[in-house]
XYZ file of N, CA and C in Angstrom:
273
model
N 0.840 -1.182 0.000
C 0.000 0.000 0.000
C 0.881 1.240 0.000
N 0.567 2.172 -0.863
C 1.350 3.401 -0.984
C 0.836 4.415 0.026
N 1.718 4.908 0.913
C 1.313 5.831 1.968
C 1.579 7.296 1.587
N 1.842 7.556 0.342
C 2.088 8.930 -0.092
C 0.768 9.671 -0.257
N 0.820 11.006 -0.106
C -0.365 11.834 -0.336
C -0.718 11.812 -1.813
N -1.989 11.856 -2.132
C -2.369 12.042 -3.537
C -1.866 13.397 -4.015
N -1.624 13.513 -5.282
C -1.020 14.725 -5.854
C -1.853 15.976 -5.529
N -3.176 15.935 -5.677
C -4.020 17.104 -5.403
C -3.966 17.491 -3.932
N -3.917 16.519 -3.052
C -3.865 16.790 -1.626
C -2.558 17.492 -1.246
N -1.462 17.129 -1.920
C -0.180 17.805 -1.683
C -0.284 19.292 -2.023
N -0.910 19.586 -3.154
C -1.038 20.982 -3.581
C -1.918 21.770 -2.617
N -2.988 21.185 -2.160
C -3.876 21.855 -1.212
C -3.148 22.101 0.109
N -2.420 21.097 0.584
C -1.666 21.229 1.825
C -0.624 22.343 1.702
N 0.097 22.390 0.583
C 1.103 23.416 0.351
C 0.463 24.801 0.282
N -0.700 24.909 -0.355
C -1.409 26.187 -0.454
C -1.848 26.687 0.915
N -2.336 25.791 1.765
C -2.758 26.176 3.118
C -1.565 26.664 3.928
N -0.451 25.959 3.858
C 0.764 26.359 4.593
C 1.251 27.727 4.114
N 1.326 27.922 2.796
C 1.802 29.207 2.253
C 0.856 30.349 2.620
N -0.453 30.100 2.597
C -1.424 31.129 2.960
C -1.275 31.535 4.417
N -1.039 30.572 5.279
C -0.868 30.856 6.704
C 0.377 31.700 6.933
N 1.456 31.342 6.284
C 2.714 32.085 6.449
C 2.564 33.494 5.885
N 1.947 33.629 4.707
C 1.773 34.952 4.096
C 0.888 35.835 4.962
N -0.143 35.265 5.574
C -1.018 36.043 6.448
C -0.293 36.573 7.664
N 0.633 35.803 8.190
C 1.392 36.250 9.356
C 2.435 37.286 8.985
N 3.001 37.193 7.802
C 4.032 38.134 7.373
C 3.448 39.523 7.167
N 2.232 39.605 6.601
C 1.632 40.890 6.285
C 0.673 41.393 7.355
N 0.568 40.714 8.470
C -0.322 41.145 9.547
C 0.225 42.407 10.203
N -0.654 43.162 10.840
C -0.226 44.377 11.519
C 0.555 44.009 12.771
N 1.651 44.702 13.015
C 2.434 44.400 14.214
C 1.712 44.849 15.483
N 1.974 44.149 16.567
C 1.353 44.500 17.844
C 2.026 45.696 18.505
N 3.255 45.955 18.150
C 4.008 47.033 18.796
C 4.142 48.230 17.862
N 3.001 48.785 17.421
C 3.038 49.960 16.554
C 3.615 51.145 17.322
N 4.567 51.814 16.727
C 5.165 52.977 17.366
C 4.674 54.277 16.729
N 3.770 54.185 15.754
C 3.247 55.359 15.077
C 2.378 56.178 16.020
N 2.581 57.500 16.005
C 1.787 58.389 16.839
C 0.684 58.998 15.990
N -0.492 59.171 16.591
C -1.613 59.759 15.886
C -1.492 61.274 15.882
N -1.886 61.874 14.768
C -1.845 63.330 14.631
C -3.237 63.909 14.892
N -3.318 65.220 14.917
C -4.604 65.887 15.096
C -5.540 65.553 13.936
N -4.998 65.458 12.721
C -5.818 65.115 11.563
C -6.405 63.714 11.708
N -5.628 62.772 12.228
C -6.150 61.424 12.465
C -7.305 61.468 13.455
N -7.180 62.284 14.476
C -8.233 62.396 15.481
C -9.503 62.990 14.878
N -9.358 64.017 14.043
C -10.521 64.636 13.423
C -11.234 63.664 12.496
N -10.477 62.834 11.790
C -11.084 61.889 10.858
C -11.789 60.748 11.572
N -11.303 60.339 12.708
C -11.789 59.101 13.277
C -12.600 59.180 14.541
N -12.798 60.348 15.118
C -13.506 60.397 16.386
C -14.841 61.134 16.237
N -15.718 60.880 17.172
C -17.007 61.562 17.202
C -16.864 62.755 18.141
N -16.688 63.922 17.566
C -16.530 65.136 18.353
C -17.766 66.010 18.257
N -17.695 67.234 18.760
C -18.856 68.124 18.770
C -19.371 68.463 17.372
N -18.522 68.424 16.360
C -18.949 68.725 14.998
C -19.670 67.589 14.310
N -19.656 66.410 14.911
C -20.293 65.247 14.290
C -21.545 64.777 15.016
N -21.885 65.418 16.132
C -23.091 65.005 16.856
C -24.160 66.072 16.694
N -25.394 65.713 16.860
C -26.487 66.668 16.803
C -27.123 66.816 15.444
N -26.647 66.094 14.445
C -27.259 66.141 13.126
C -27.091 64.792 12.448
N -28.053 64.446 11.604
C -28.032 63.189 10.860
C -28.313 63.468 9.396
N -27.484 62.932 8.525
C -27.686 63.106 7.087
C -28.859 62.249 6.641
N -29.783 62.858 5.903
C -30.937 62.149 5.369
C -30.762 61.789 3.899
N -30.039 62.655 3.140
C -29.893 62.418 1.704
C -28.693 63.199 1.165
N -27.924 62.564 0.299
C -26.855 63.226 -0.451
C -27.288 63.322 -1.907
N -27.076 64.471 -2.535
C -27.297 64.644 -3.966
C -25.988 65.168 -4.535
N -25.231 64.289 -5.168
C -23.893 64.631 -5.657
C -23.902 64.629 -7.175
N -23.422 65.739 -7.765
C -23.295 65.856 -9.214
C -21.838 66.154 -9.536
N -21.260 65.367 -10.434
C -19.850 65.527 -10.804
C -19.759 65.623 -12.322
N -18.985 66.600 -12.816
C -18.778 66.770 -14.255
C -17.273 66.820 -14.540
N -16.700 65.725 -15.016
C -15.270 65.768 -15.357
C -15.057 66.445 -16.703
N -13.976 67.210 -16.818
C -13.550 67.793 -18.088
C -12.216 67.146 -18.432
N -12.266 66.196 -19.350
C -11.077 65.406 -19.663
C -10.006 66.212 -20.377
N -10.405 67.216 -21.148
C -9.421 68.024 -21.865
C -8.572 68.859 -20.920
N -9.215 69.501 -19.936
C -8.455 70.350 -18.999
C -8.056 69.589 -17.735
N -8.483 68.317 -17.648
C -8.159 67.472 -16.488
C -8.633 68.104 -15.180
N -9.891 68.583 -15.196
C -10.493 69.168 -14.003
C -11.834 68.503 -13.727
N -12.325 68.717 -12.524
C -13.620 68.195 -12.118
C -14.399 69.335 -11.477
N -15.642 69.506 -11.882
C -16.534 70.445 -11.224
C -17.758 69.675 -10.749
N -18.423 70.222 -9.758
C -19.597 69.532 -9.265
C -20.213 70.257 -8.095
N -21.259 69.647 -7.569
C -21.913 70.206 -6.388
C -22.431 69.060 -5.537
N -22.643 69.364 -4.278
C -23.133 68.388 -3.322
C -24.213 69.058 -2.479
N -25.404 68.516 -2.519
C -26.496 69.020 -1.691
C -26.747 67.984 -0.598
N -26.691 68.426 0.649
C -26.882 67.534 1.786
C -28.164 67.931 2.509
N -29.082 66.986 2.641
C -30.280 67.205 3.454
C -30.045 66.490 4.773
N -30.250 67.227 5.861
C -29.951 66.644 7.163
C -30.969 67.083 8.195
N -31.064 66.308 9.249
C -31.918 66.611 10.394
C -31.040 67.262 11.447
N -31.414 68.456 11.882
C -30.623 69.239 12.831
C -31.295 69.225 14.196
N -30.530 68.942 15.219
C -31.036 68.945 16.592
C -30.551 70.181 17.352
N -30.424 71.309 16.655
C -30.007 72.547 17.290
C -28.505 72.680 17.449
N -27.748 71.992 16.666
C -26.297 72.054 16.783
C -25.758 73.371 16.222
N -24.663 73.846 16.781
C -24.038 75.088 16.349
C -22.811 74.832 15.455
N -22.358 73.585 15.398
C -21.145 73.246 14.657
C -21.394 72.004 13.842
N -20.992 72.026 12.566
C -21.156 70.863 11.705
C -19.811 70.541 11.048
N -19.305 69.353 11.265
C -18.067 68.912 10.646
C -18.417 67.940 9.528
N -18.044 68.309 8.302
C -18.270 67.464 7.126
C -16.919 67.124 6.551
N -16.604 65.848 6.467
C -15.321 65.406 5.911
C -15.503 65.124 4.432
N -14.686 65.748 3.617
C -14.792 65.567 2.175
C -13.692 64.654 1.673
């Protein structure tokens, strides 16, 4: 009786091993030394400019001009306001 793996099973086994190793190589390190900037905080946190209003509808129109390599457009935002004095919109 031949105790060798069938050819297809060898390929599957090799693929699983390589996938596991590749996943560990490209995973995020646990000891990140990167410091967050003020811009990172503005993008990712819920501050006073992001509370008190909810967007109900976006109406976005974009017109590219390929000859001059420019883009023009407009954005209409319909929102529900709960009396907020500050609105932060990230573009």
